[in-house]
Amino acid sequence: MASGTIRYWAAAKAAAGTAEEGYEATTLGAALAAARERHAARPEFARVLARCSFLVNGEQVGRRGHDEVALPEGAVVEVLPPFAGGCA
């Protein structure tokens, strides 16, 4: 199990109520599922997360399945909501 940091930006930061938090997971899908569970009391969080794009260590995840994106030890996941009216 790898550990690292999830950083939330803009609307994702507001919905999470924090700028960043740690995770322990082997895939992006598992890290995001745990984050949704941690923030279950904030229903807007899941809605915002569904529209976000993601970077892992600065590289775009794109359309790859989140369960297929491995997270190495110490990885930084950036959660980026659509900016300036763009779409995910």
mmCIF file of C-alpha atoms in Angstrom:
data_model
loop_
_atom_site.group_PDB
_atom_site.id
_atom_site.type_symbol
_atom_site.label_atom_id
_atom_site.label_comp_id
_atom_site.label_asym_id
_atom_site.label_seq_id
_atom_site.Cartn_x
_atom_site.Cartn_y
_atom_site.Cartn_z
ATOM 1 C CA MET A 1 0.000 0.000 0.000
ATOM 2 C CA ALA A 2 1.440 3.345 -1.055
ATOM 3 C CA SER A 3 0.929 6.574 0.811
ATOM 4 C CA GLY A 4 0.976 10.071 -0.597
ATOM 5 C CA THR A 5 -0.924 13.350 -0.812
ATOM 6 C CA ILE A 6 -4.121 14.446 -2.528
ATOM 7 C CA ARG A 7 -4.246 18.174 -3.306
ATOM 8 C CA TYR A 8 -7.588 19.795 -3.996
ATOM 9 C CA TRP A 9 -7.938 22.947 -6.098
ATOM 10 C CA ALA A 10 -10.701 25.569 -6.459
ATOM 11 C CA ALA A 11 -14.196 24.040 -6.134
ATOM 12 C CA ALA A 12 -12.719 20.686 -5.087
ATOM 13 C CA LYS A 13 -10.897 22.396 -2.225
ATOM 14 C CA ALA A 14 -14.100 24.127 -1.122
ATOM 15 C CA ALA A 15 -16.118 20.908 -1.352
ATOM 16 C CA ALA A 16 -13.518 18.903 0.601
ATOM 17 C CA GLY A 17 -13.061 21.616 3.205
ATOM 18 C CA THR A 18 -9.300 21.178 2.996
ATOM 19 C CA ALA A 19 -6.485 21.945 0.575
ATOM 20 C CA GLU A 20 -4.816 18.562 0.927
ATOM 21 C CA GLU A 21 -4.873 15.279 2.777
ATOM 22 C CA GLY A 22 -2.977 12.038 2.862
ATOM 23 C CA TYR A 23 -4.031 8.752 1.311
ATOM 24 C CA GLU A 24 -3.043 5.110 1.501
ATOM 25 C CA ALA A 25 -3.947 3.251 -1.673
ATOM 26 C CA THR A 26 -2.407 1.366 -4.569
ATOM 27 C CA THR A 27 -4.529 2.948 -7.319
ATOM 28 C CA LEU A 28 -6.084 6.311 -8.040
ATOM 29 C CA GLY A 29 -9.512 4.657 -7.968
ATOM 30 C CA ALA A 30 -8.937 3.363 -4.432
ATOM 31 C CA ALA A 31 -7.599 6.735 -3.241
ATOM 32 C CA LEU A 32 -10.633 8.551 -4.662
ATOM 33 C CA ALA A 33 -13.071 6.014 -3.207
ATOM 34 C CA ALA A 34 -11.507 6.508 0.236
ATOM 35 C CA ALA A 35 -11.706 10.287 -0.185
ATOM 36 C CA ARG A 36 -15.410 10.060 -1.110
ATOM 37 C CA GLU A 37 -15.973 7.952 1.996
ATOM 38 C CA ARG A 38 -14.060 10.400 4.228
ATOM 39 C CA HIS A 39 -16.142 13.292 2.920
ATOM 40 C CA ALA A 40 -19.500 11.476 2.807
ATOM 41 C CA ALA A 41 -21.012 14.155 5.052
ATOM 42 C CA ARG A 42 -20.275 16.697 2.290
ATOM 43 C CA PRO A 43 -22.497 15.627 -0.645
ATOM 44 C CA GLU A 44 -21.117 18.373 -2.906
ATOM 45 C CA PHE A 45 -17.694 16.699 -2.713
ATOM 46 C CA ALA A 46 -18.770 13.637 -4.731
ATOM 47 C CA ARG A 47 -20.524 15.843 -7.308
ATOM 48 C CA VAL A 48 -17.435 18.020 -7.782
ATOM 49 C CA LEU A 49 -15.095 15.020 -7.878
ATOM 50 C CA ALA A 50 -17.134 13.487 -10.713
ATOM 51 C CA ARG A 51 -16.326 16.517 -12.907
ATOM 52 C CA CYS A 52 -12.627 16.768 -12.072
ATOM 53 C CA SER A 53 -9.528 15.840 -13.983
ATOM 54 C CA PHE A 54 -6.496 14.408 -12.218
ATOM 55 C CA LEU A 55 -2.732 14.588 -12.337
ATOM 56 C CA VAL A 56 -0.470 12.018 -10.688
ATOM 57 C CA ASN A 57 3.010 13.380 -10.086
ATOM 58 C CA GLY A 58 2.325 16.063 -12.692
ATOM 59 C CA GLU A 59 1.155 13.670 -15.425
ATOM 60 C CA GLN A 60 -2.394 13.771 -16.755
ATOM 61 C CA VAL A 61 -4.553 10.756 -16.044
ATOM 62 C CA GLY A 62 -6.796 11.565 -18.992
ATOM 63 C CA ARG A 63 -9.417 8.960 -19.833
ATOM 64 C CA ARG A 64 -7.588 6.009 -18.274
ATOM 65 C CA GLY A 65 -9.648 4.032 -15.790
ATOM 66 C CA HIS A 66 -8.849 5.222 -12.284
ATOM 67 C CA ASP A 67 -8.465 1.636 -11.072
ATOM 68 C CA GLU A 68 -5.736 1.177 -13.687
ATOM 69 C CA VAL A 69 -3.653 4.158 -12.544
ATOM 70 C CA ALA A 70 -1.051 2.880 -10.067
ATOM 71 C CA LEU A 71 0.076 5.210 -7.294
ATOM 72 C CA PRO A 72 3.748 4.890 -6.354
ATOM 73 C CA GLU A 73 4.947 5.638 -2.835
ATOM 74 C CA GLY A 74 4.908 9.377 -2.168
ATOM 75 C CA ALA A 75 2.804 10.276 -5.210
ATOM 76 C CA VAL A 76 0.939 13.575 -5.344
ATOM 77 C CA VAL A 77 -2.563 13.491 -6.812
ATOM 78 C CA GLU A 78 -3.848 16.860 -8.021
ATOM 79 C CA VAL A 79 -7.651 17.177 -8.196
ATOM 80 C CA LEU A 80 -8.557 19.815 -10.789
ATOM 81 C CA PRO A 81 -12.160 20.897 -11.318
ATOM 82 C CA PRO A 82 -13.101 22.487 -14.641
ATOM 83 C CA PHE A 83 -11.780 26.059 -14.761
ATOM 84 C CA ALA A 84 -13.367 29.053 -16.471
ATOM 85 C CA GLY A 85 -16.413 27.147 -17.641
ATOM 86 C CA GLY A 86 -14.410 24.364 -19.284
ATOM 87 C CA CYS A 87 -15.558 20.775 -19.131
ATOM 88 C CA ALA A 88 -13.827 17.688 -17.829
#
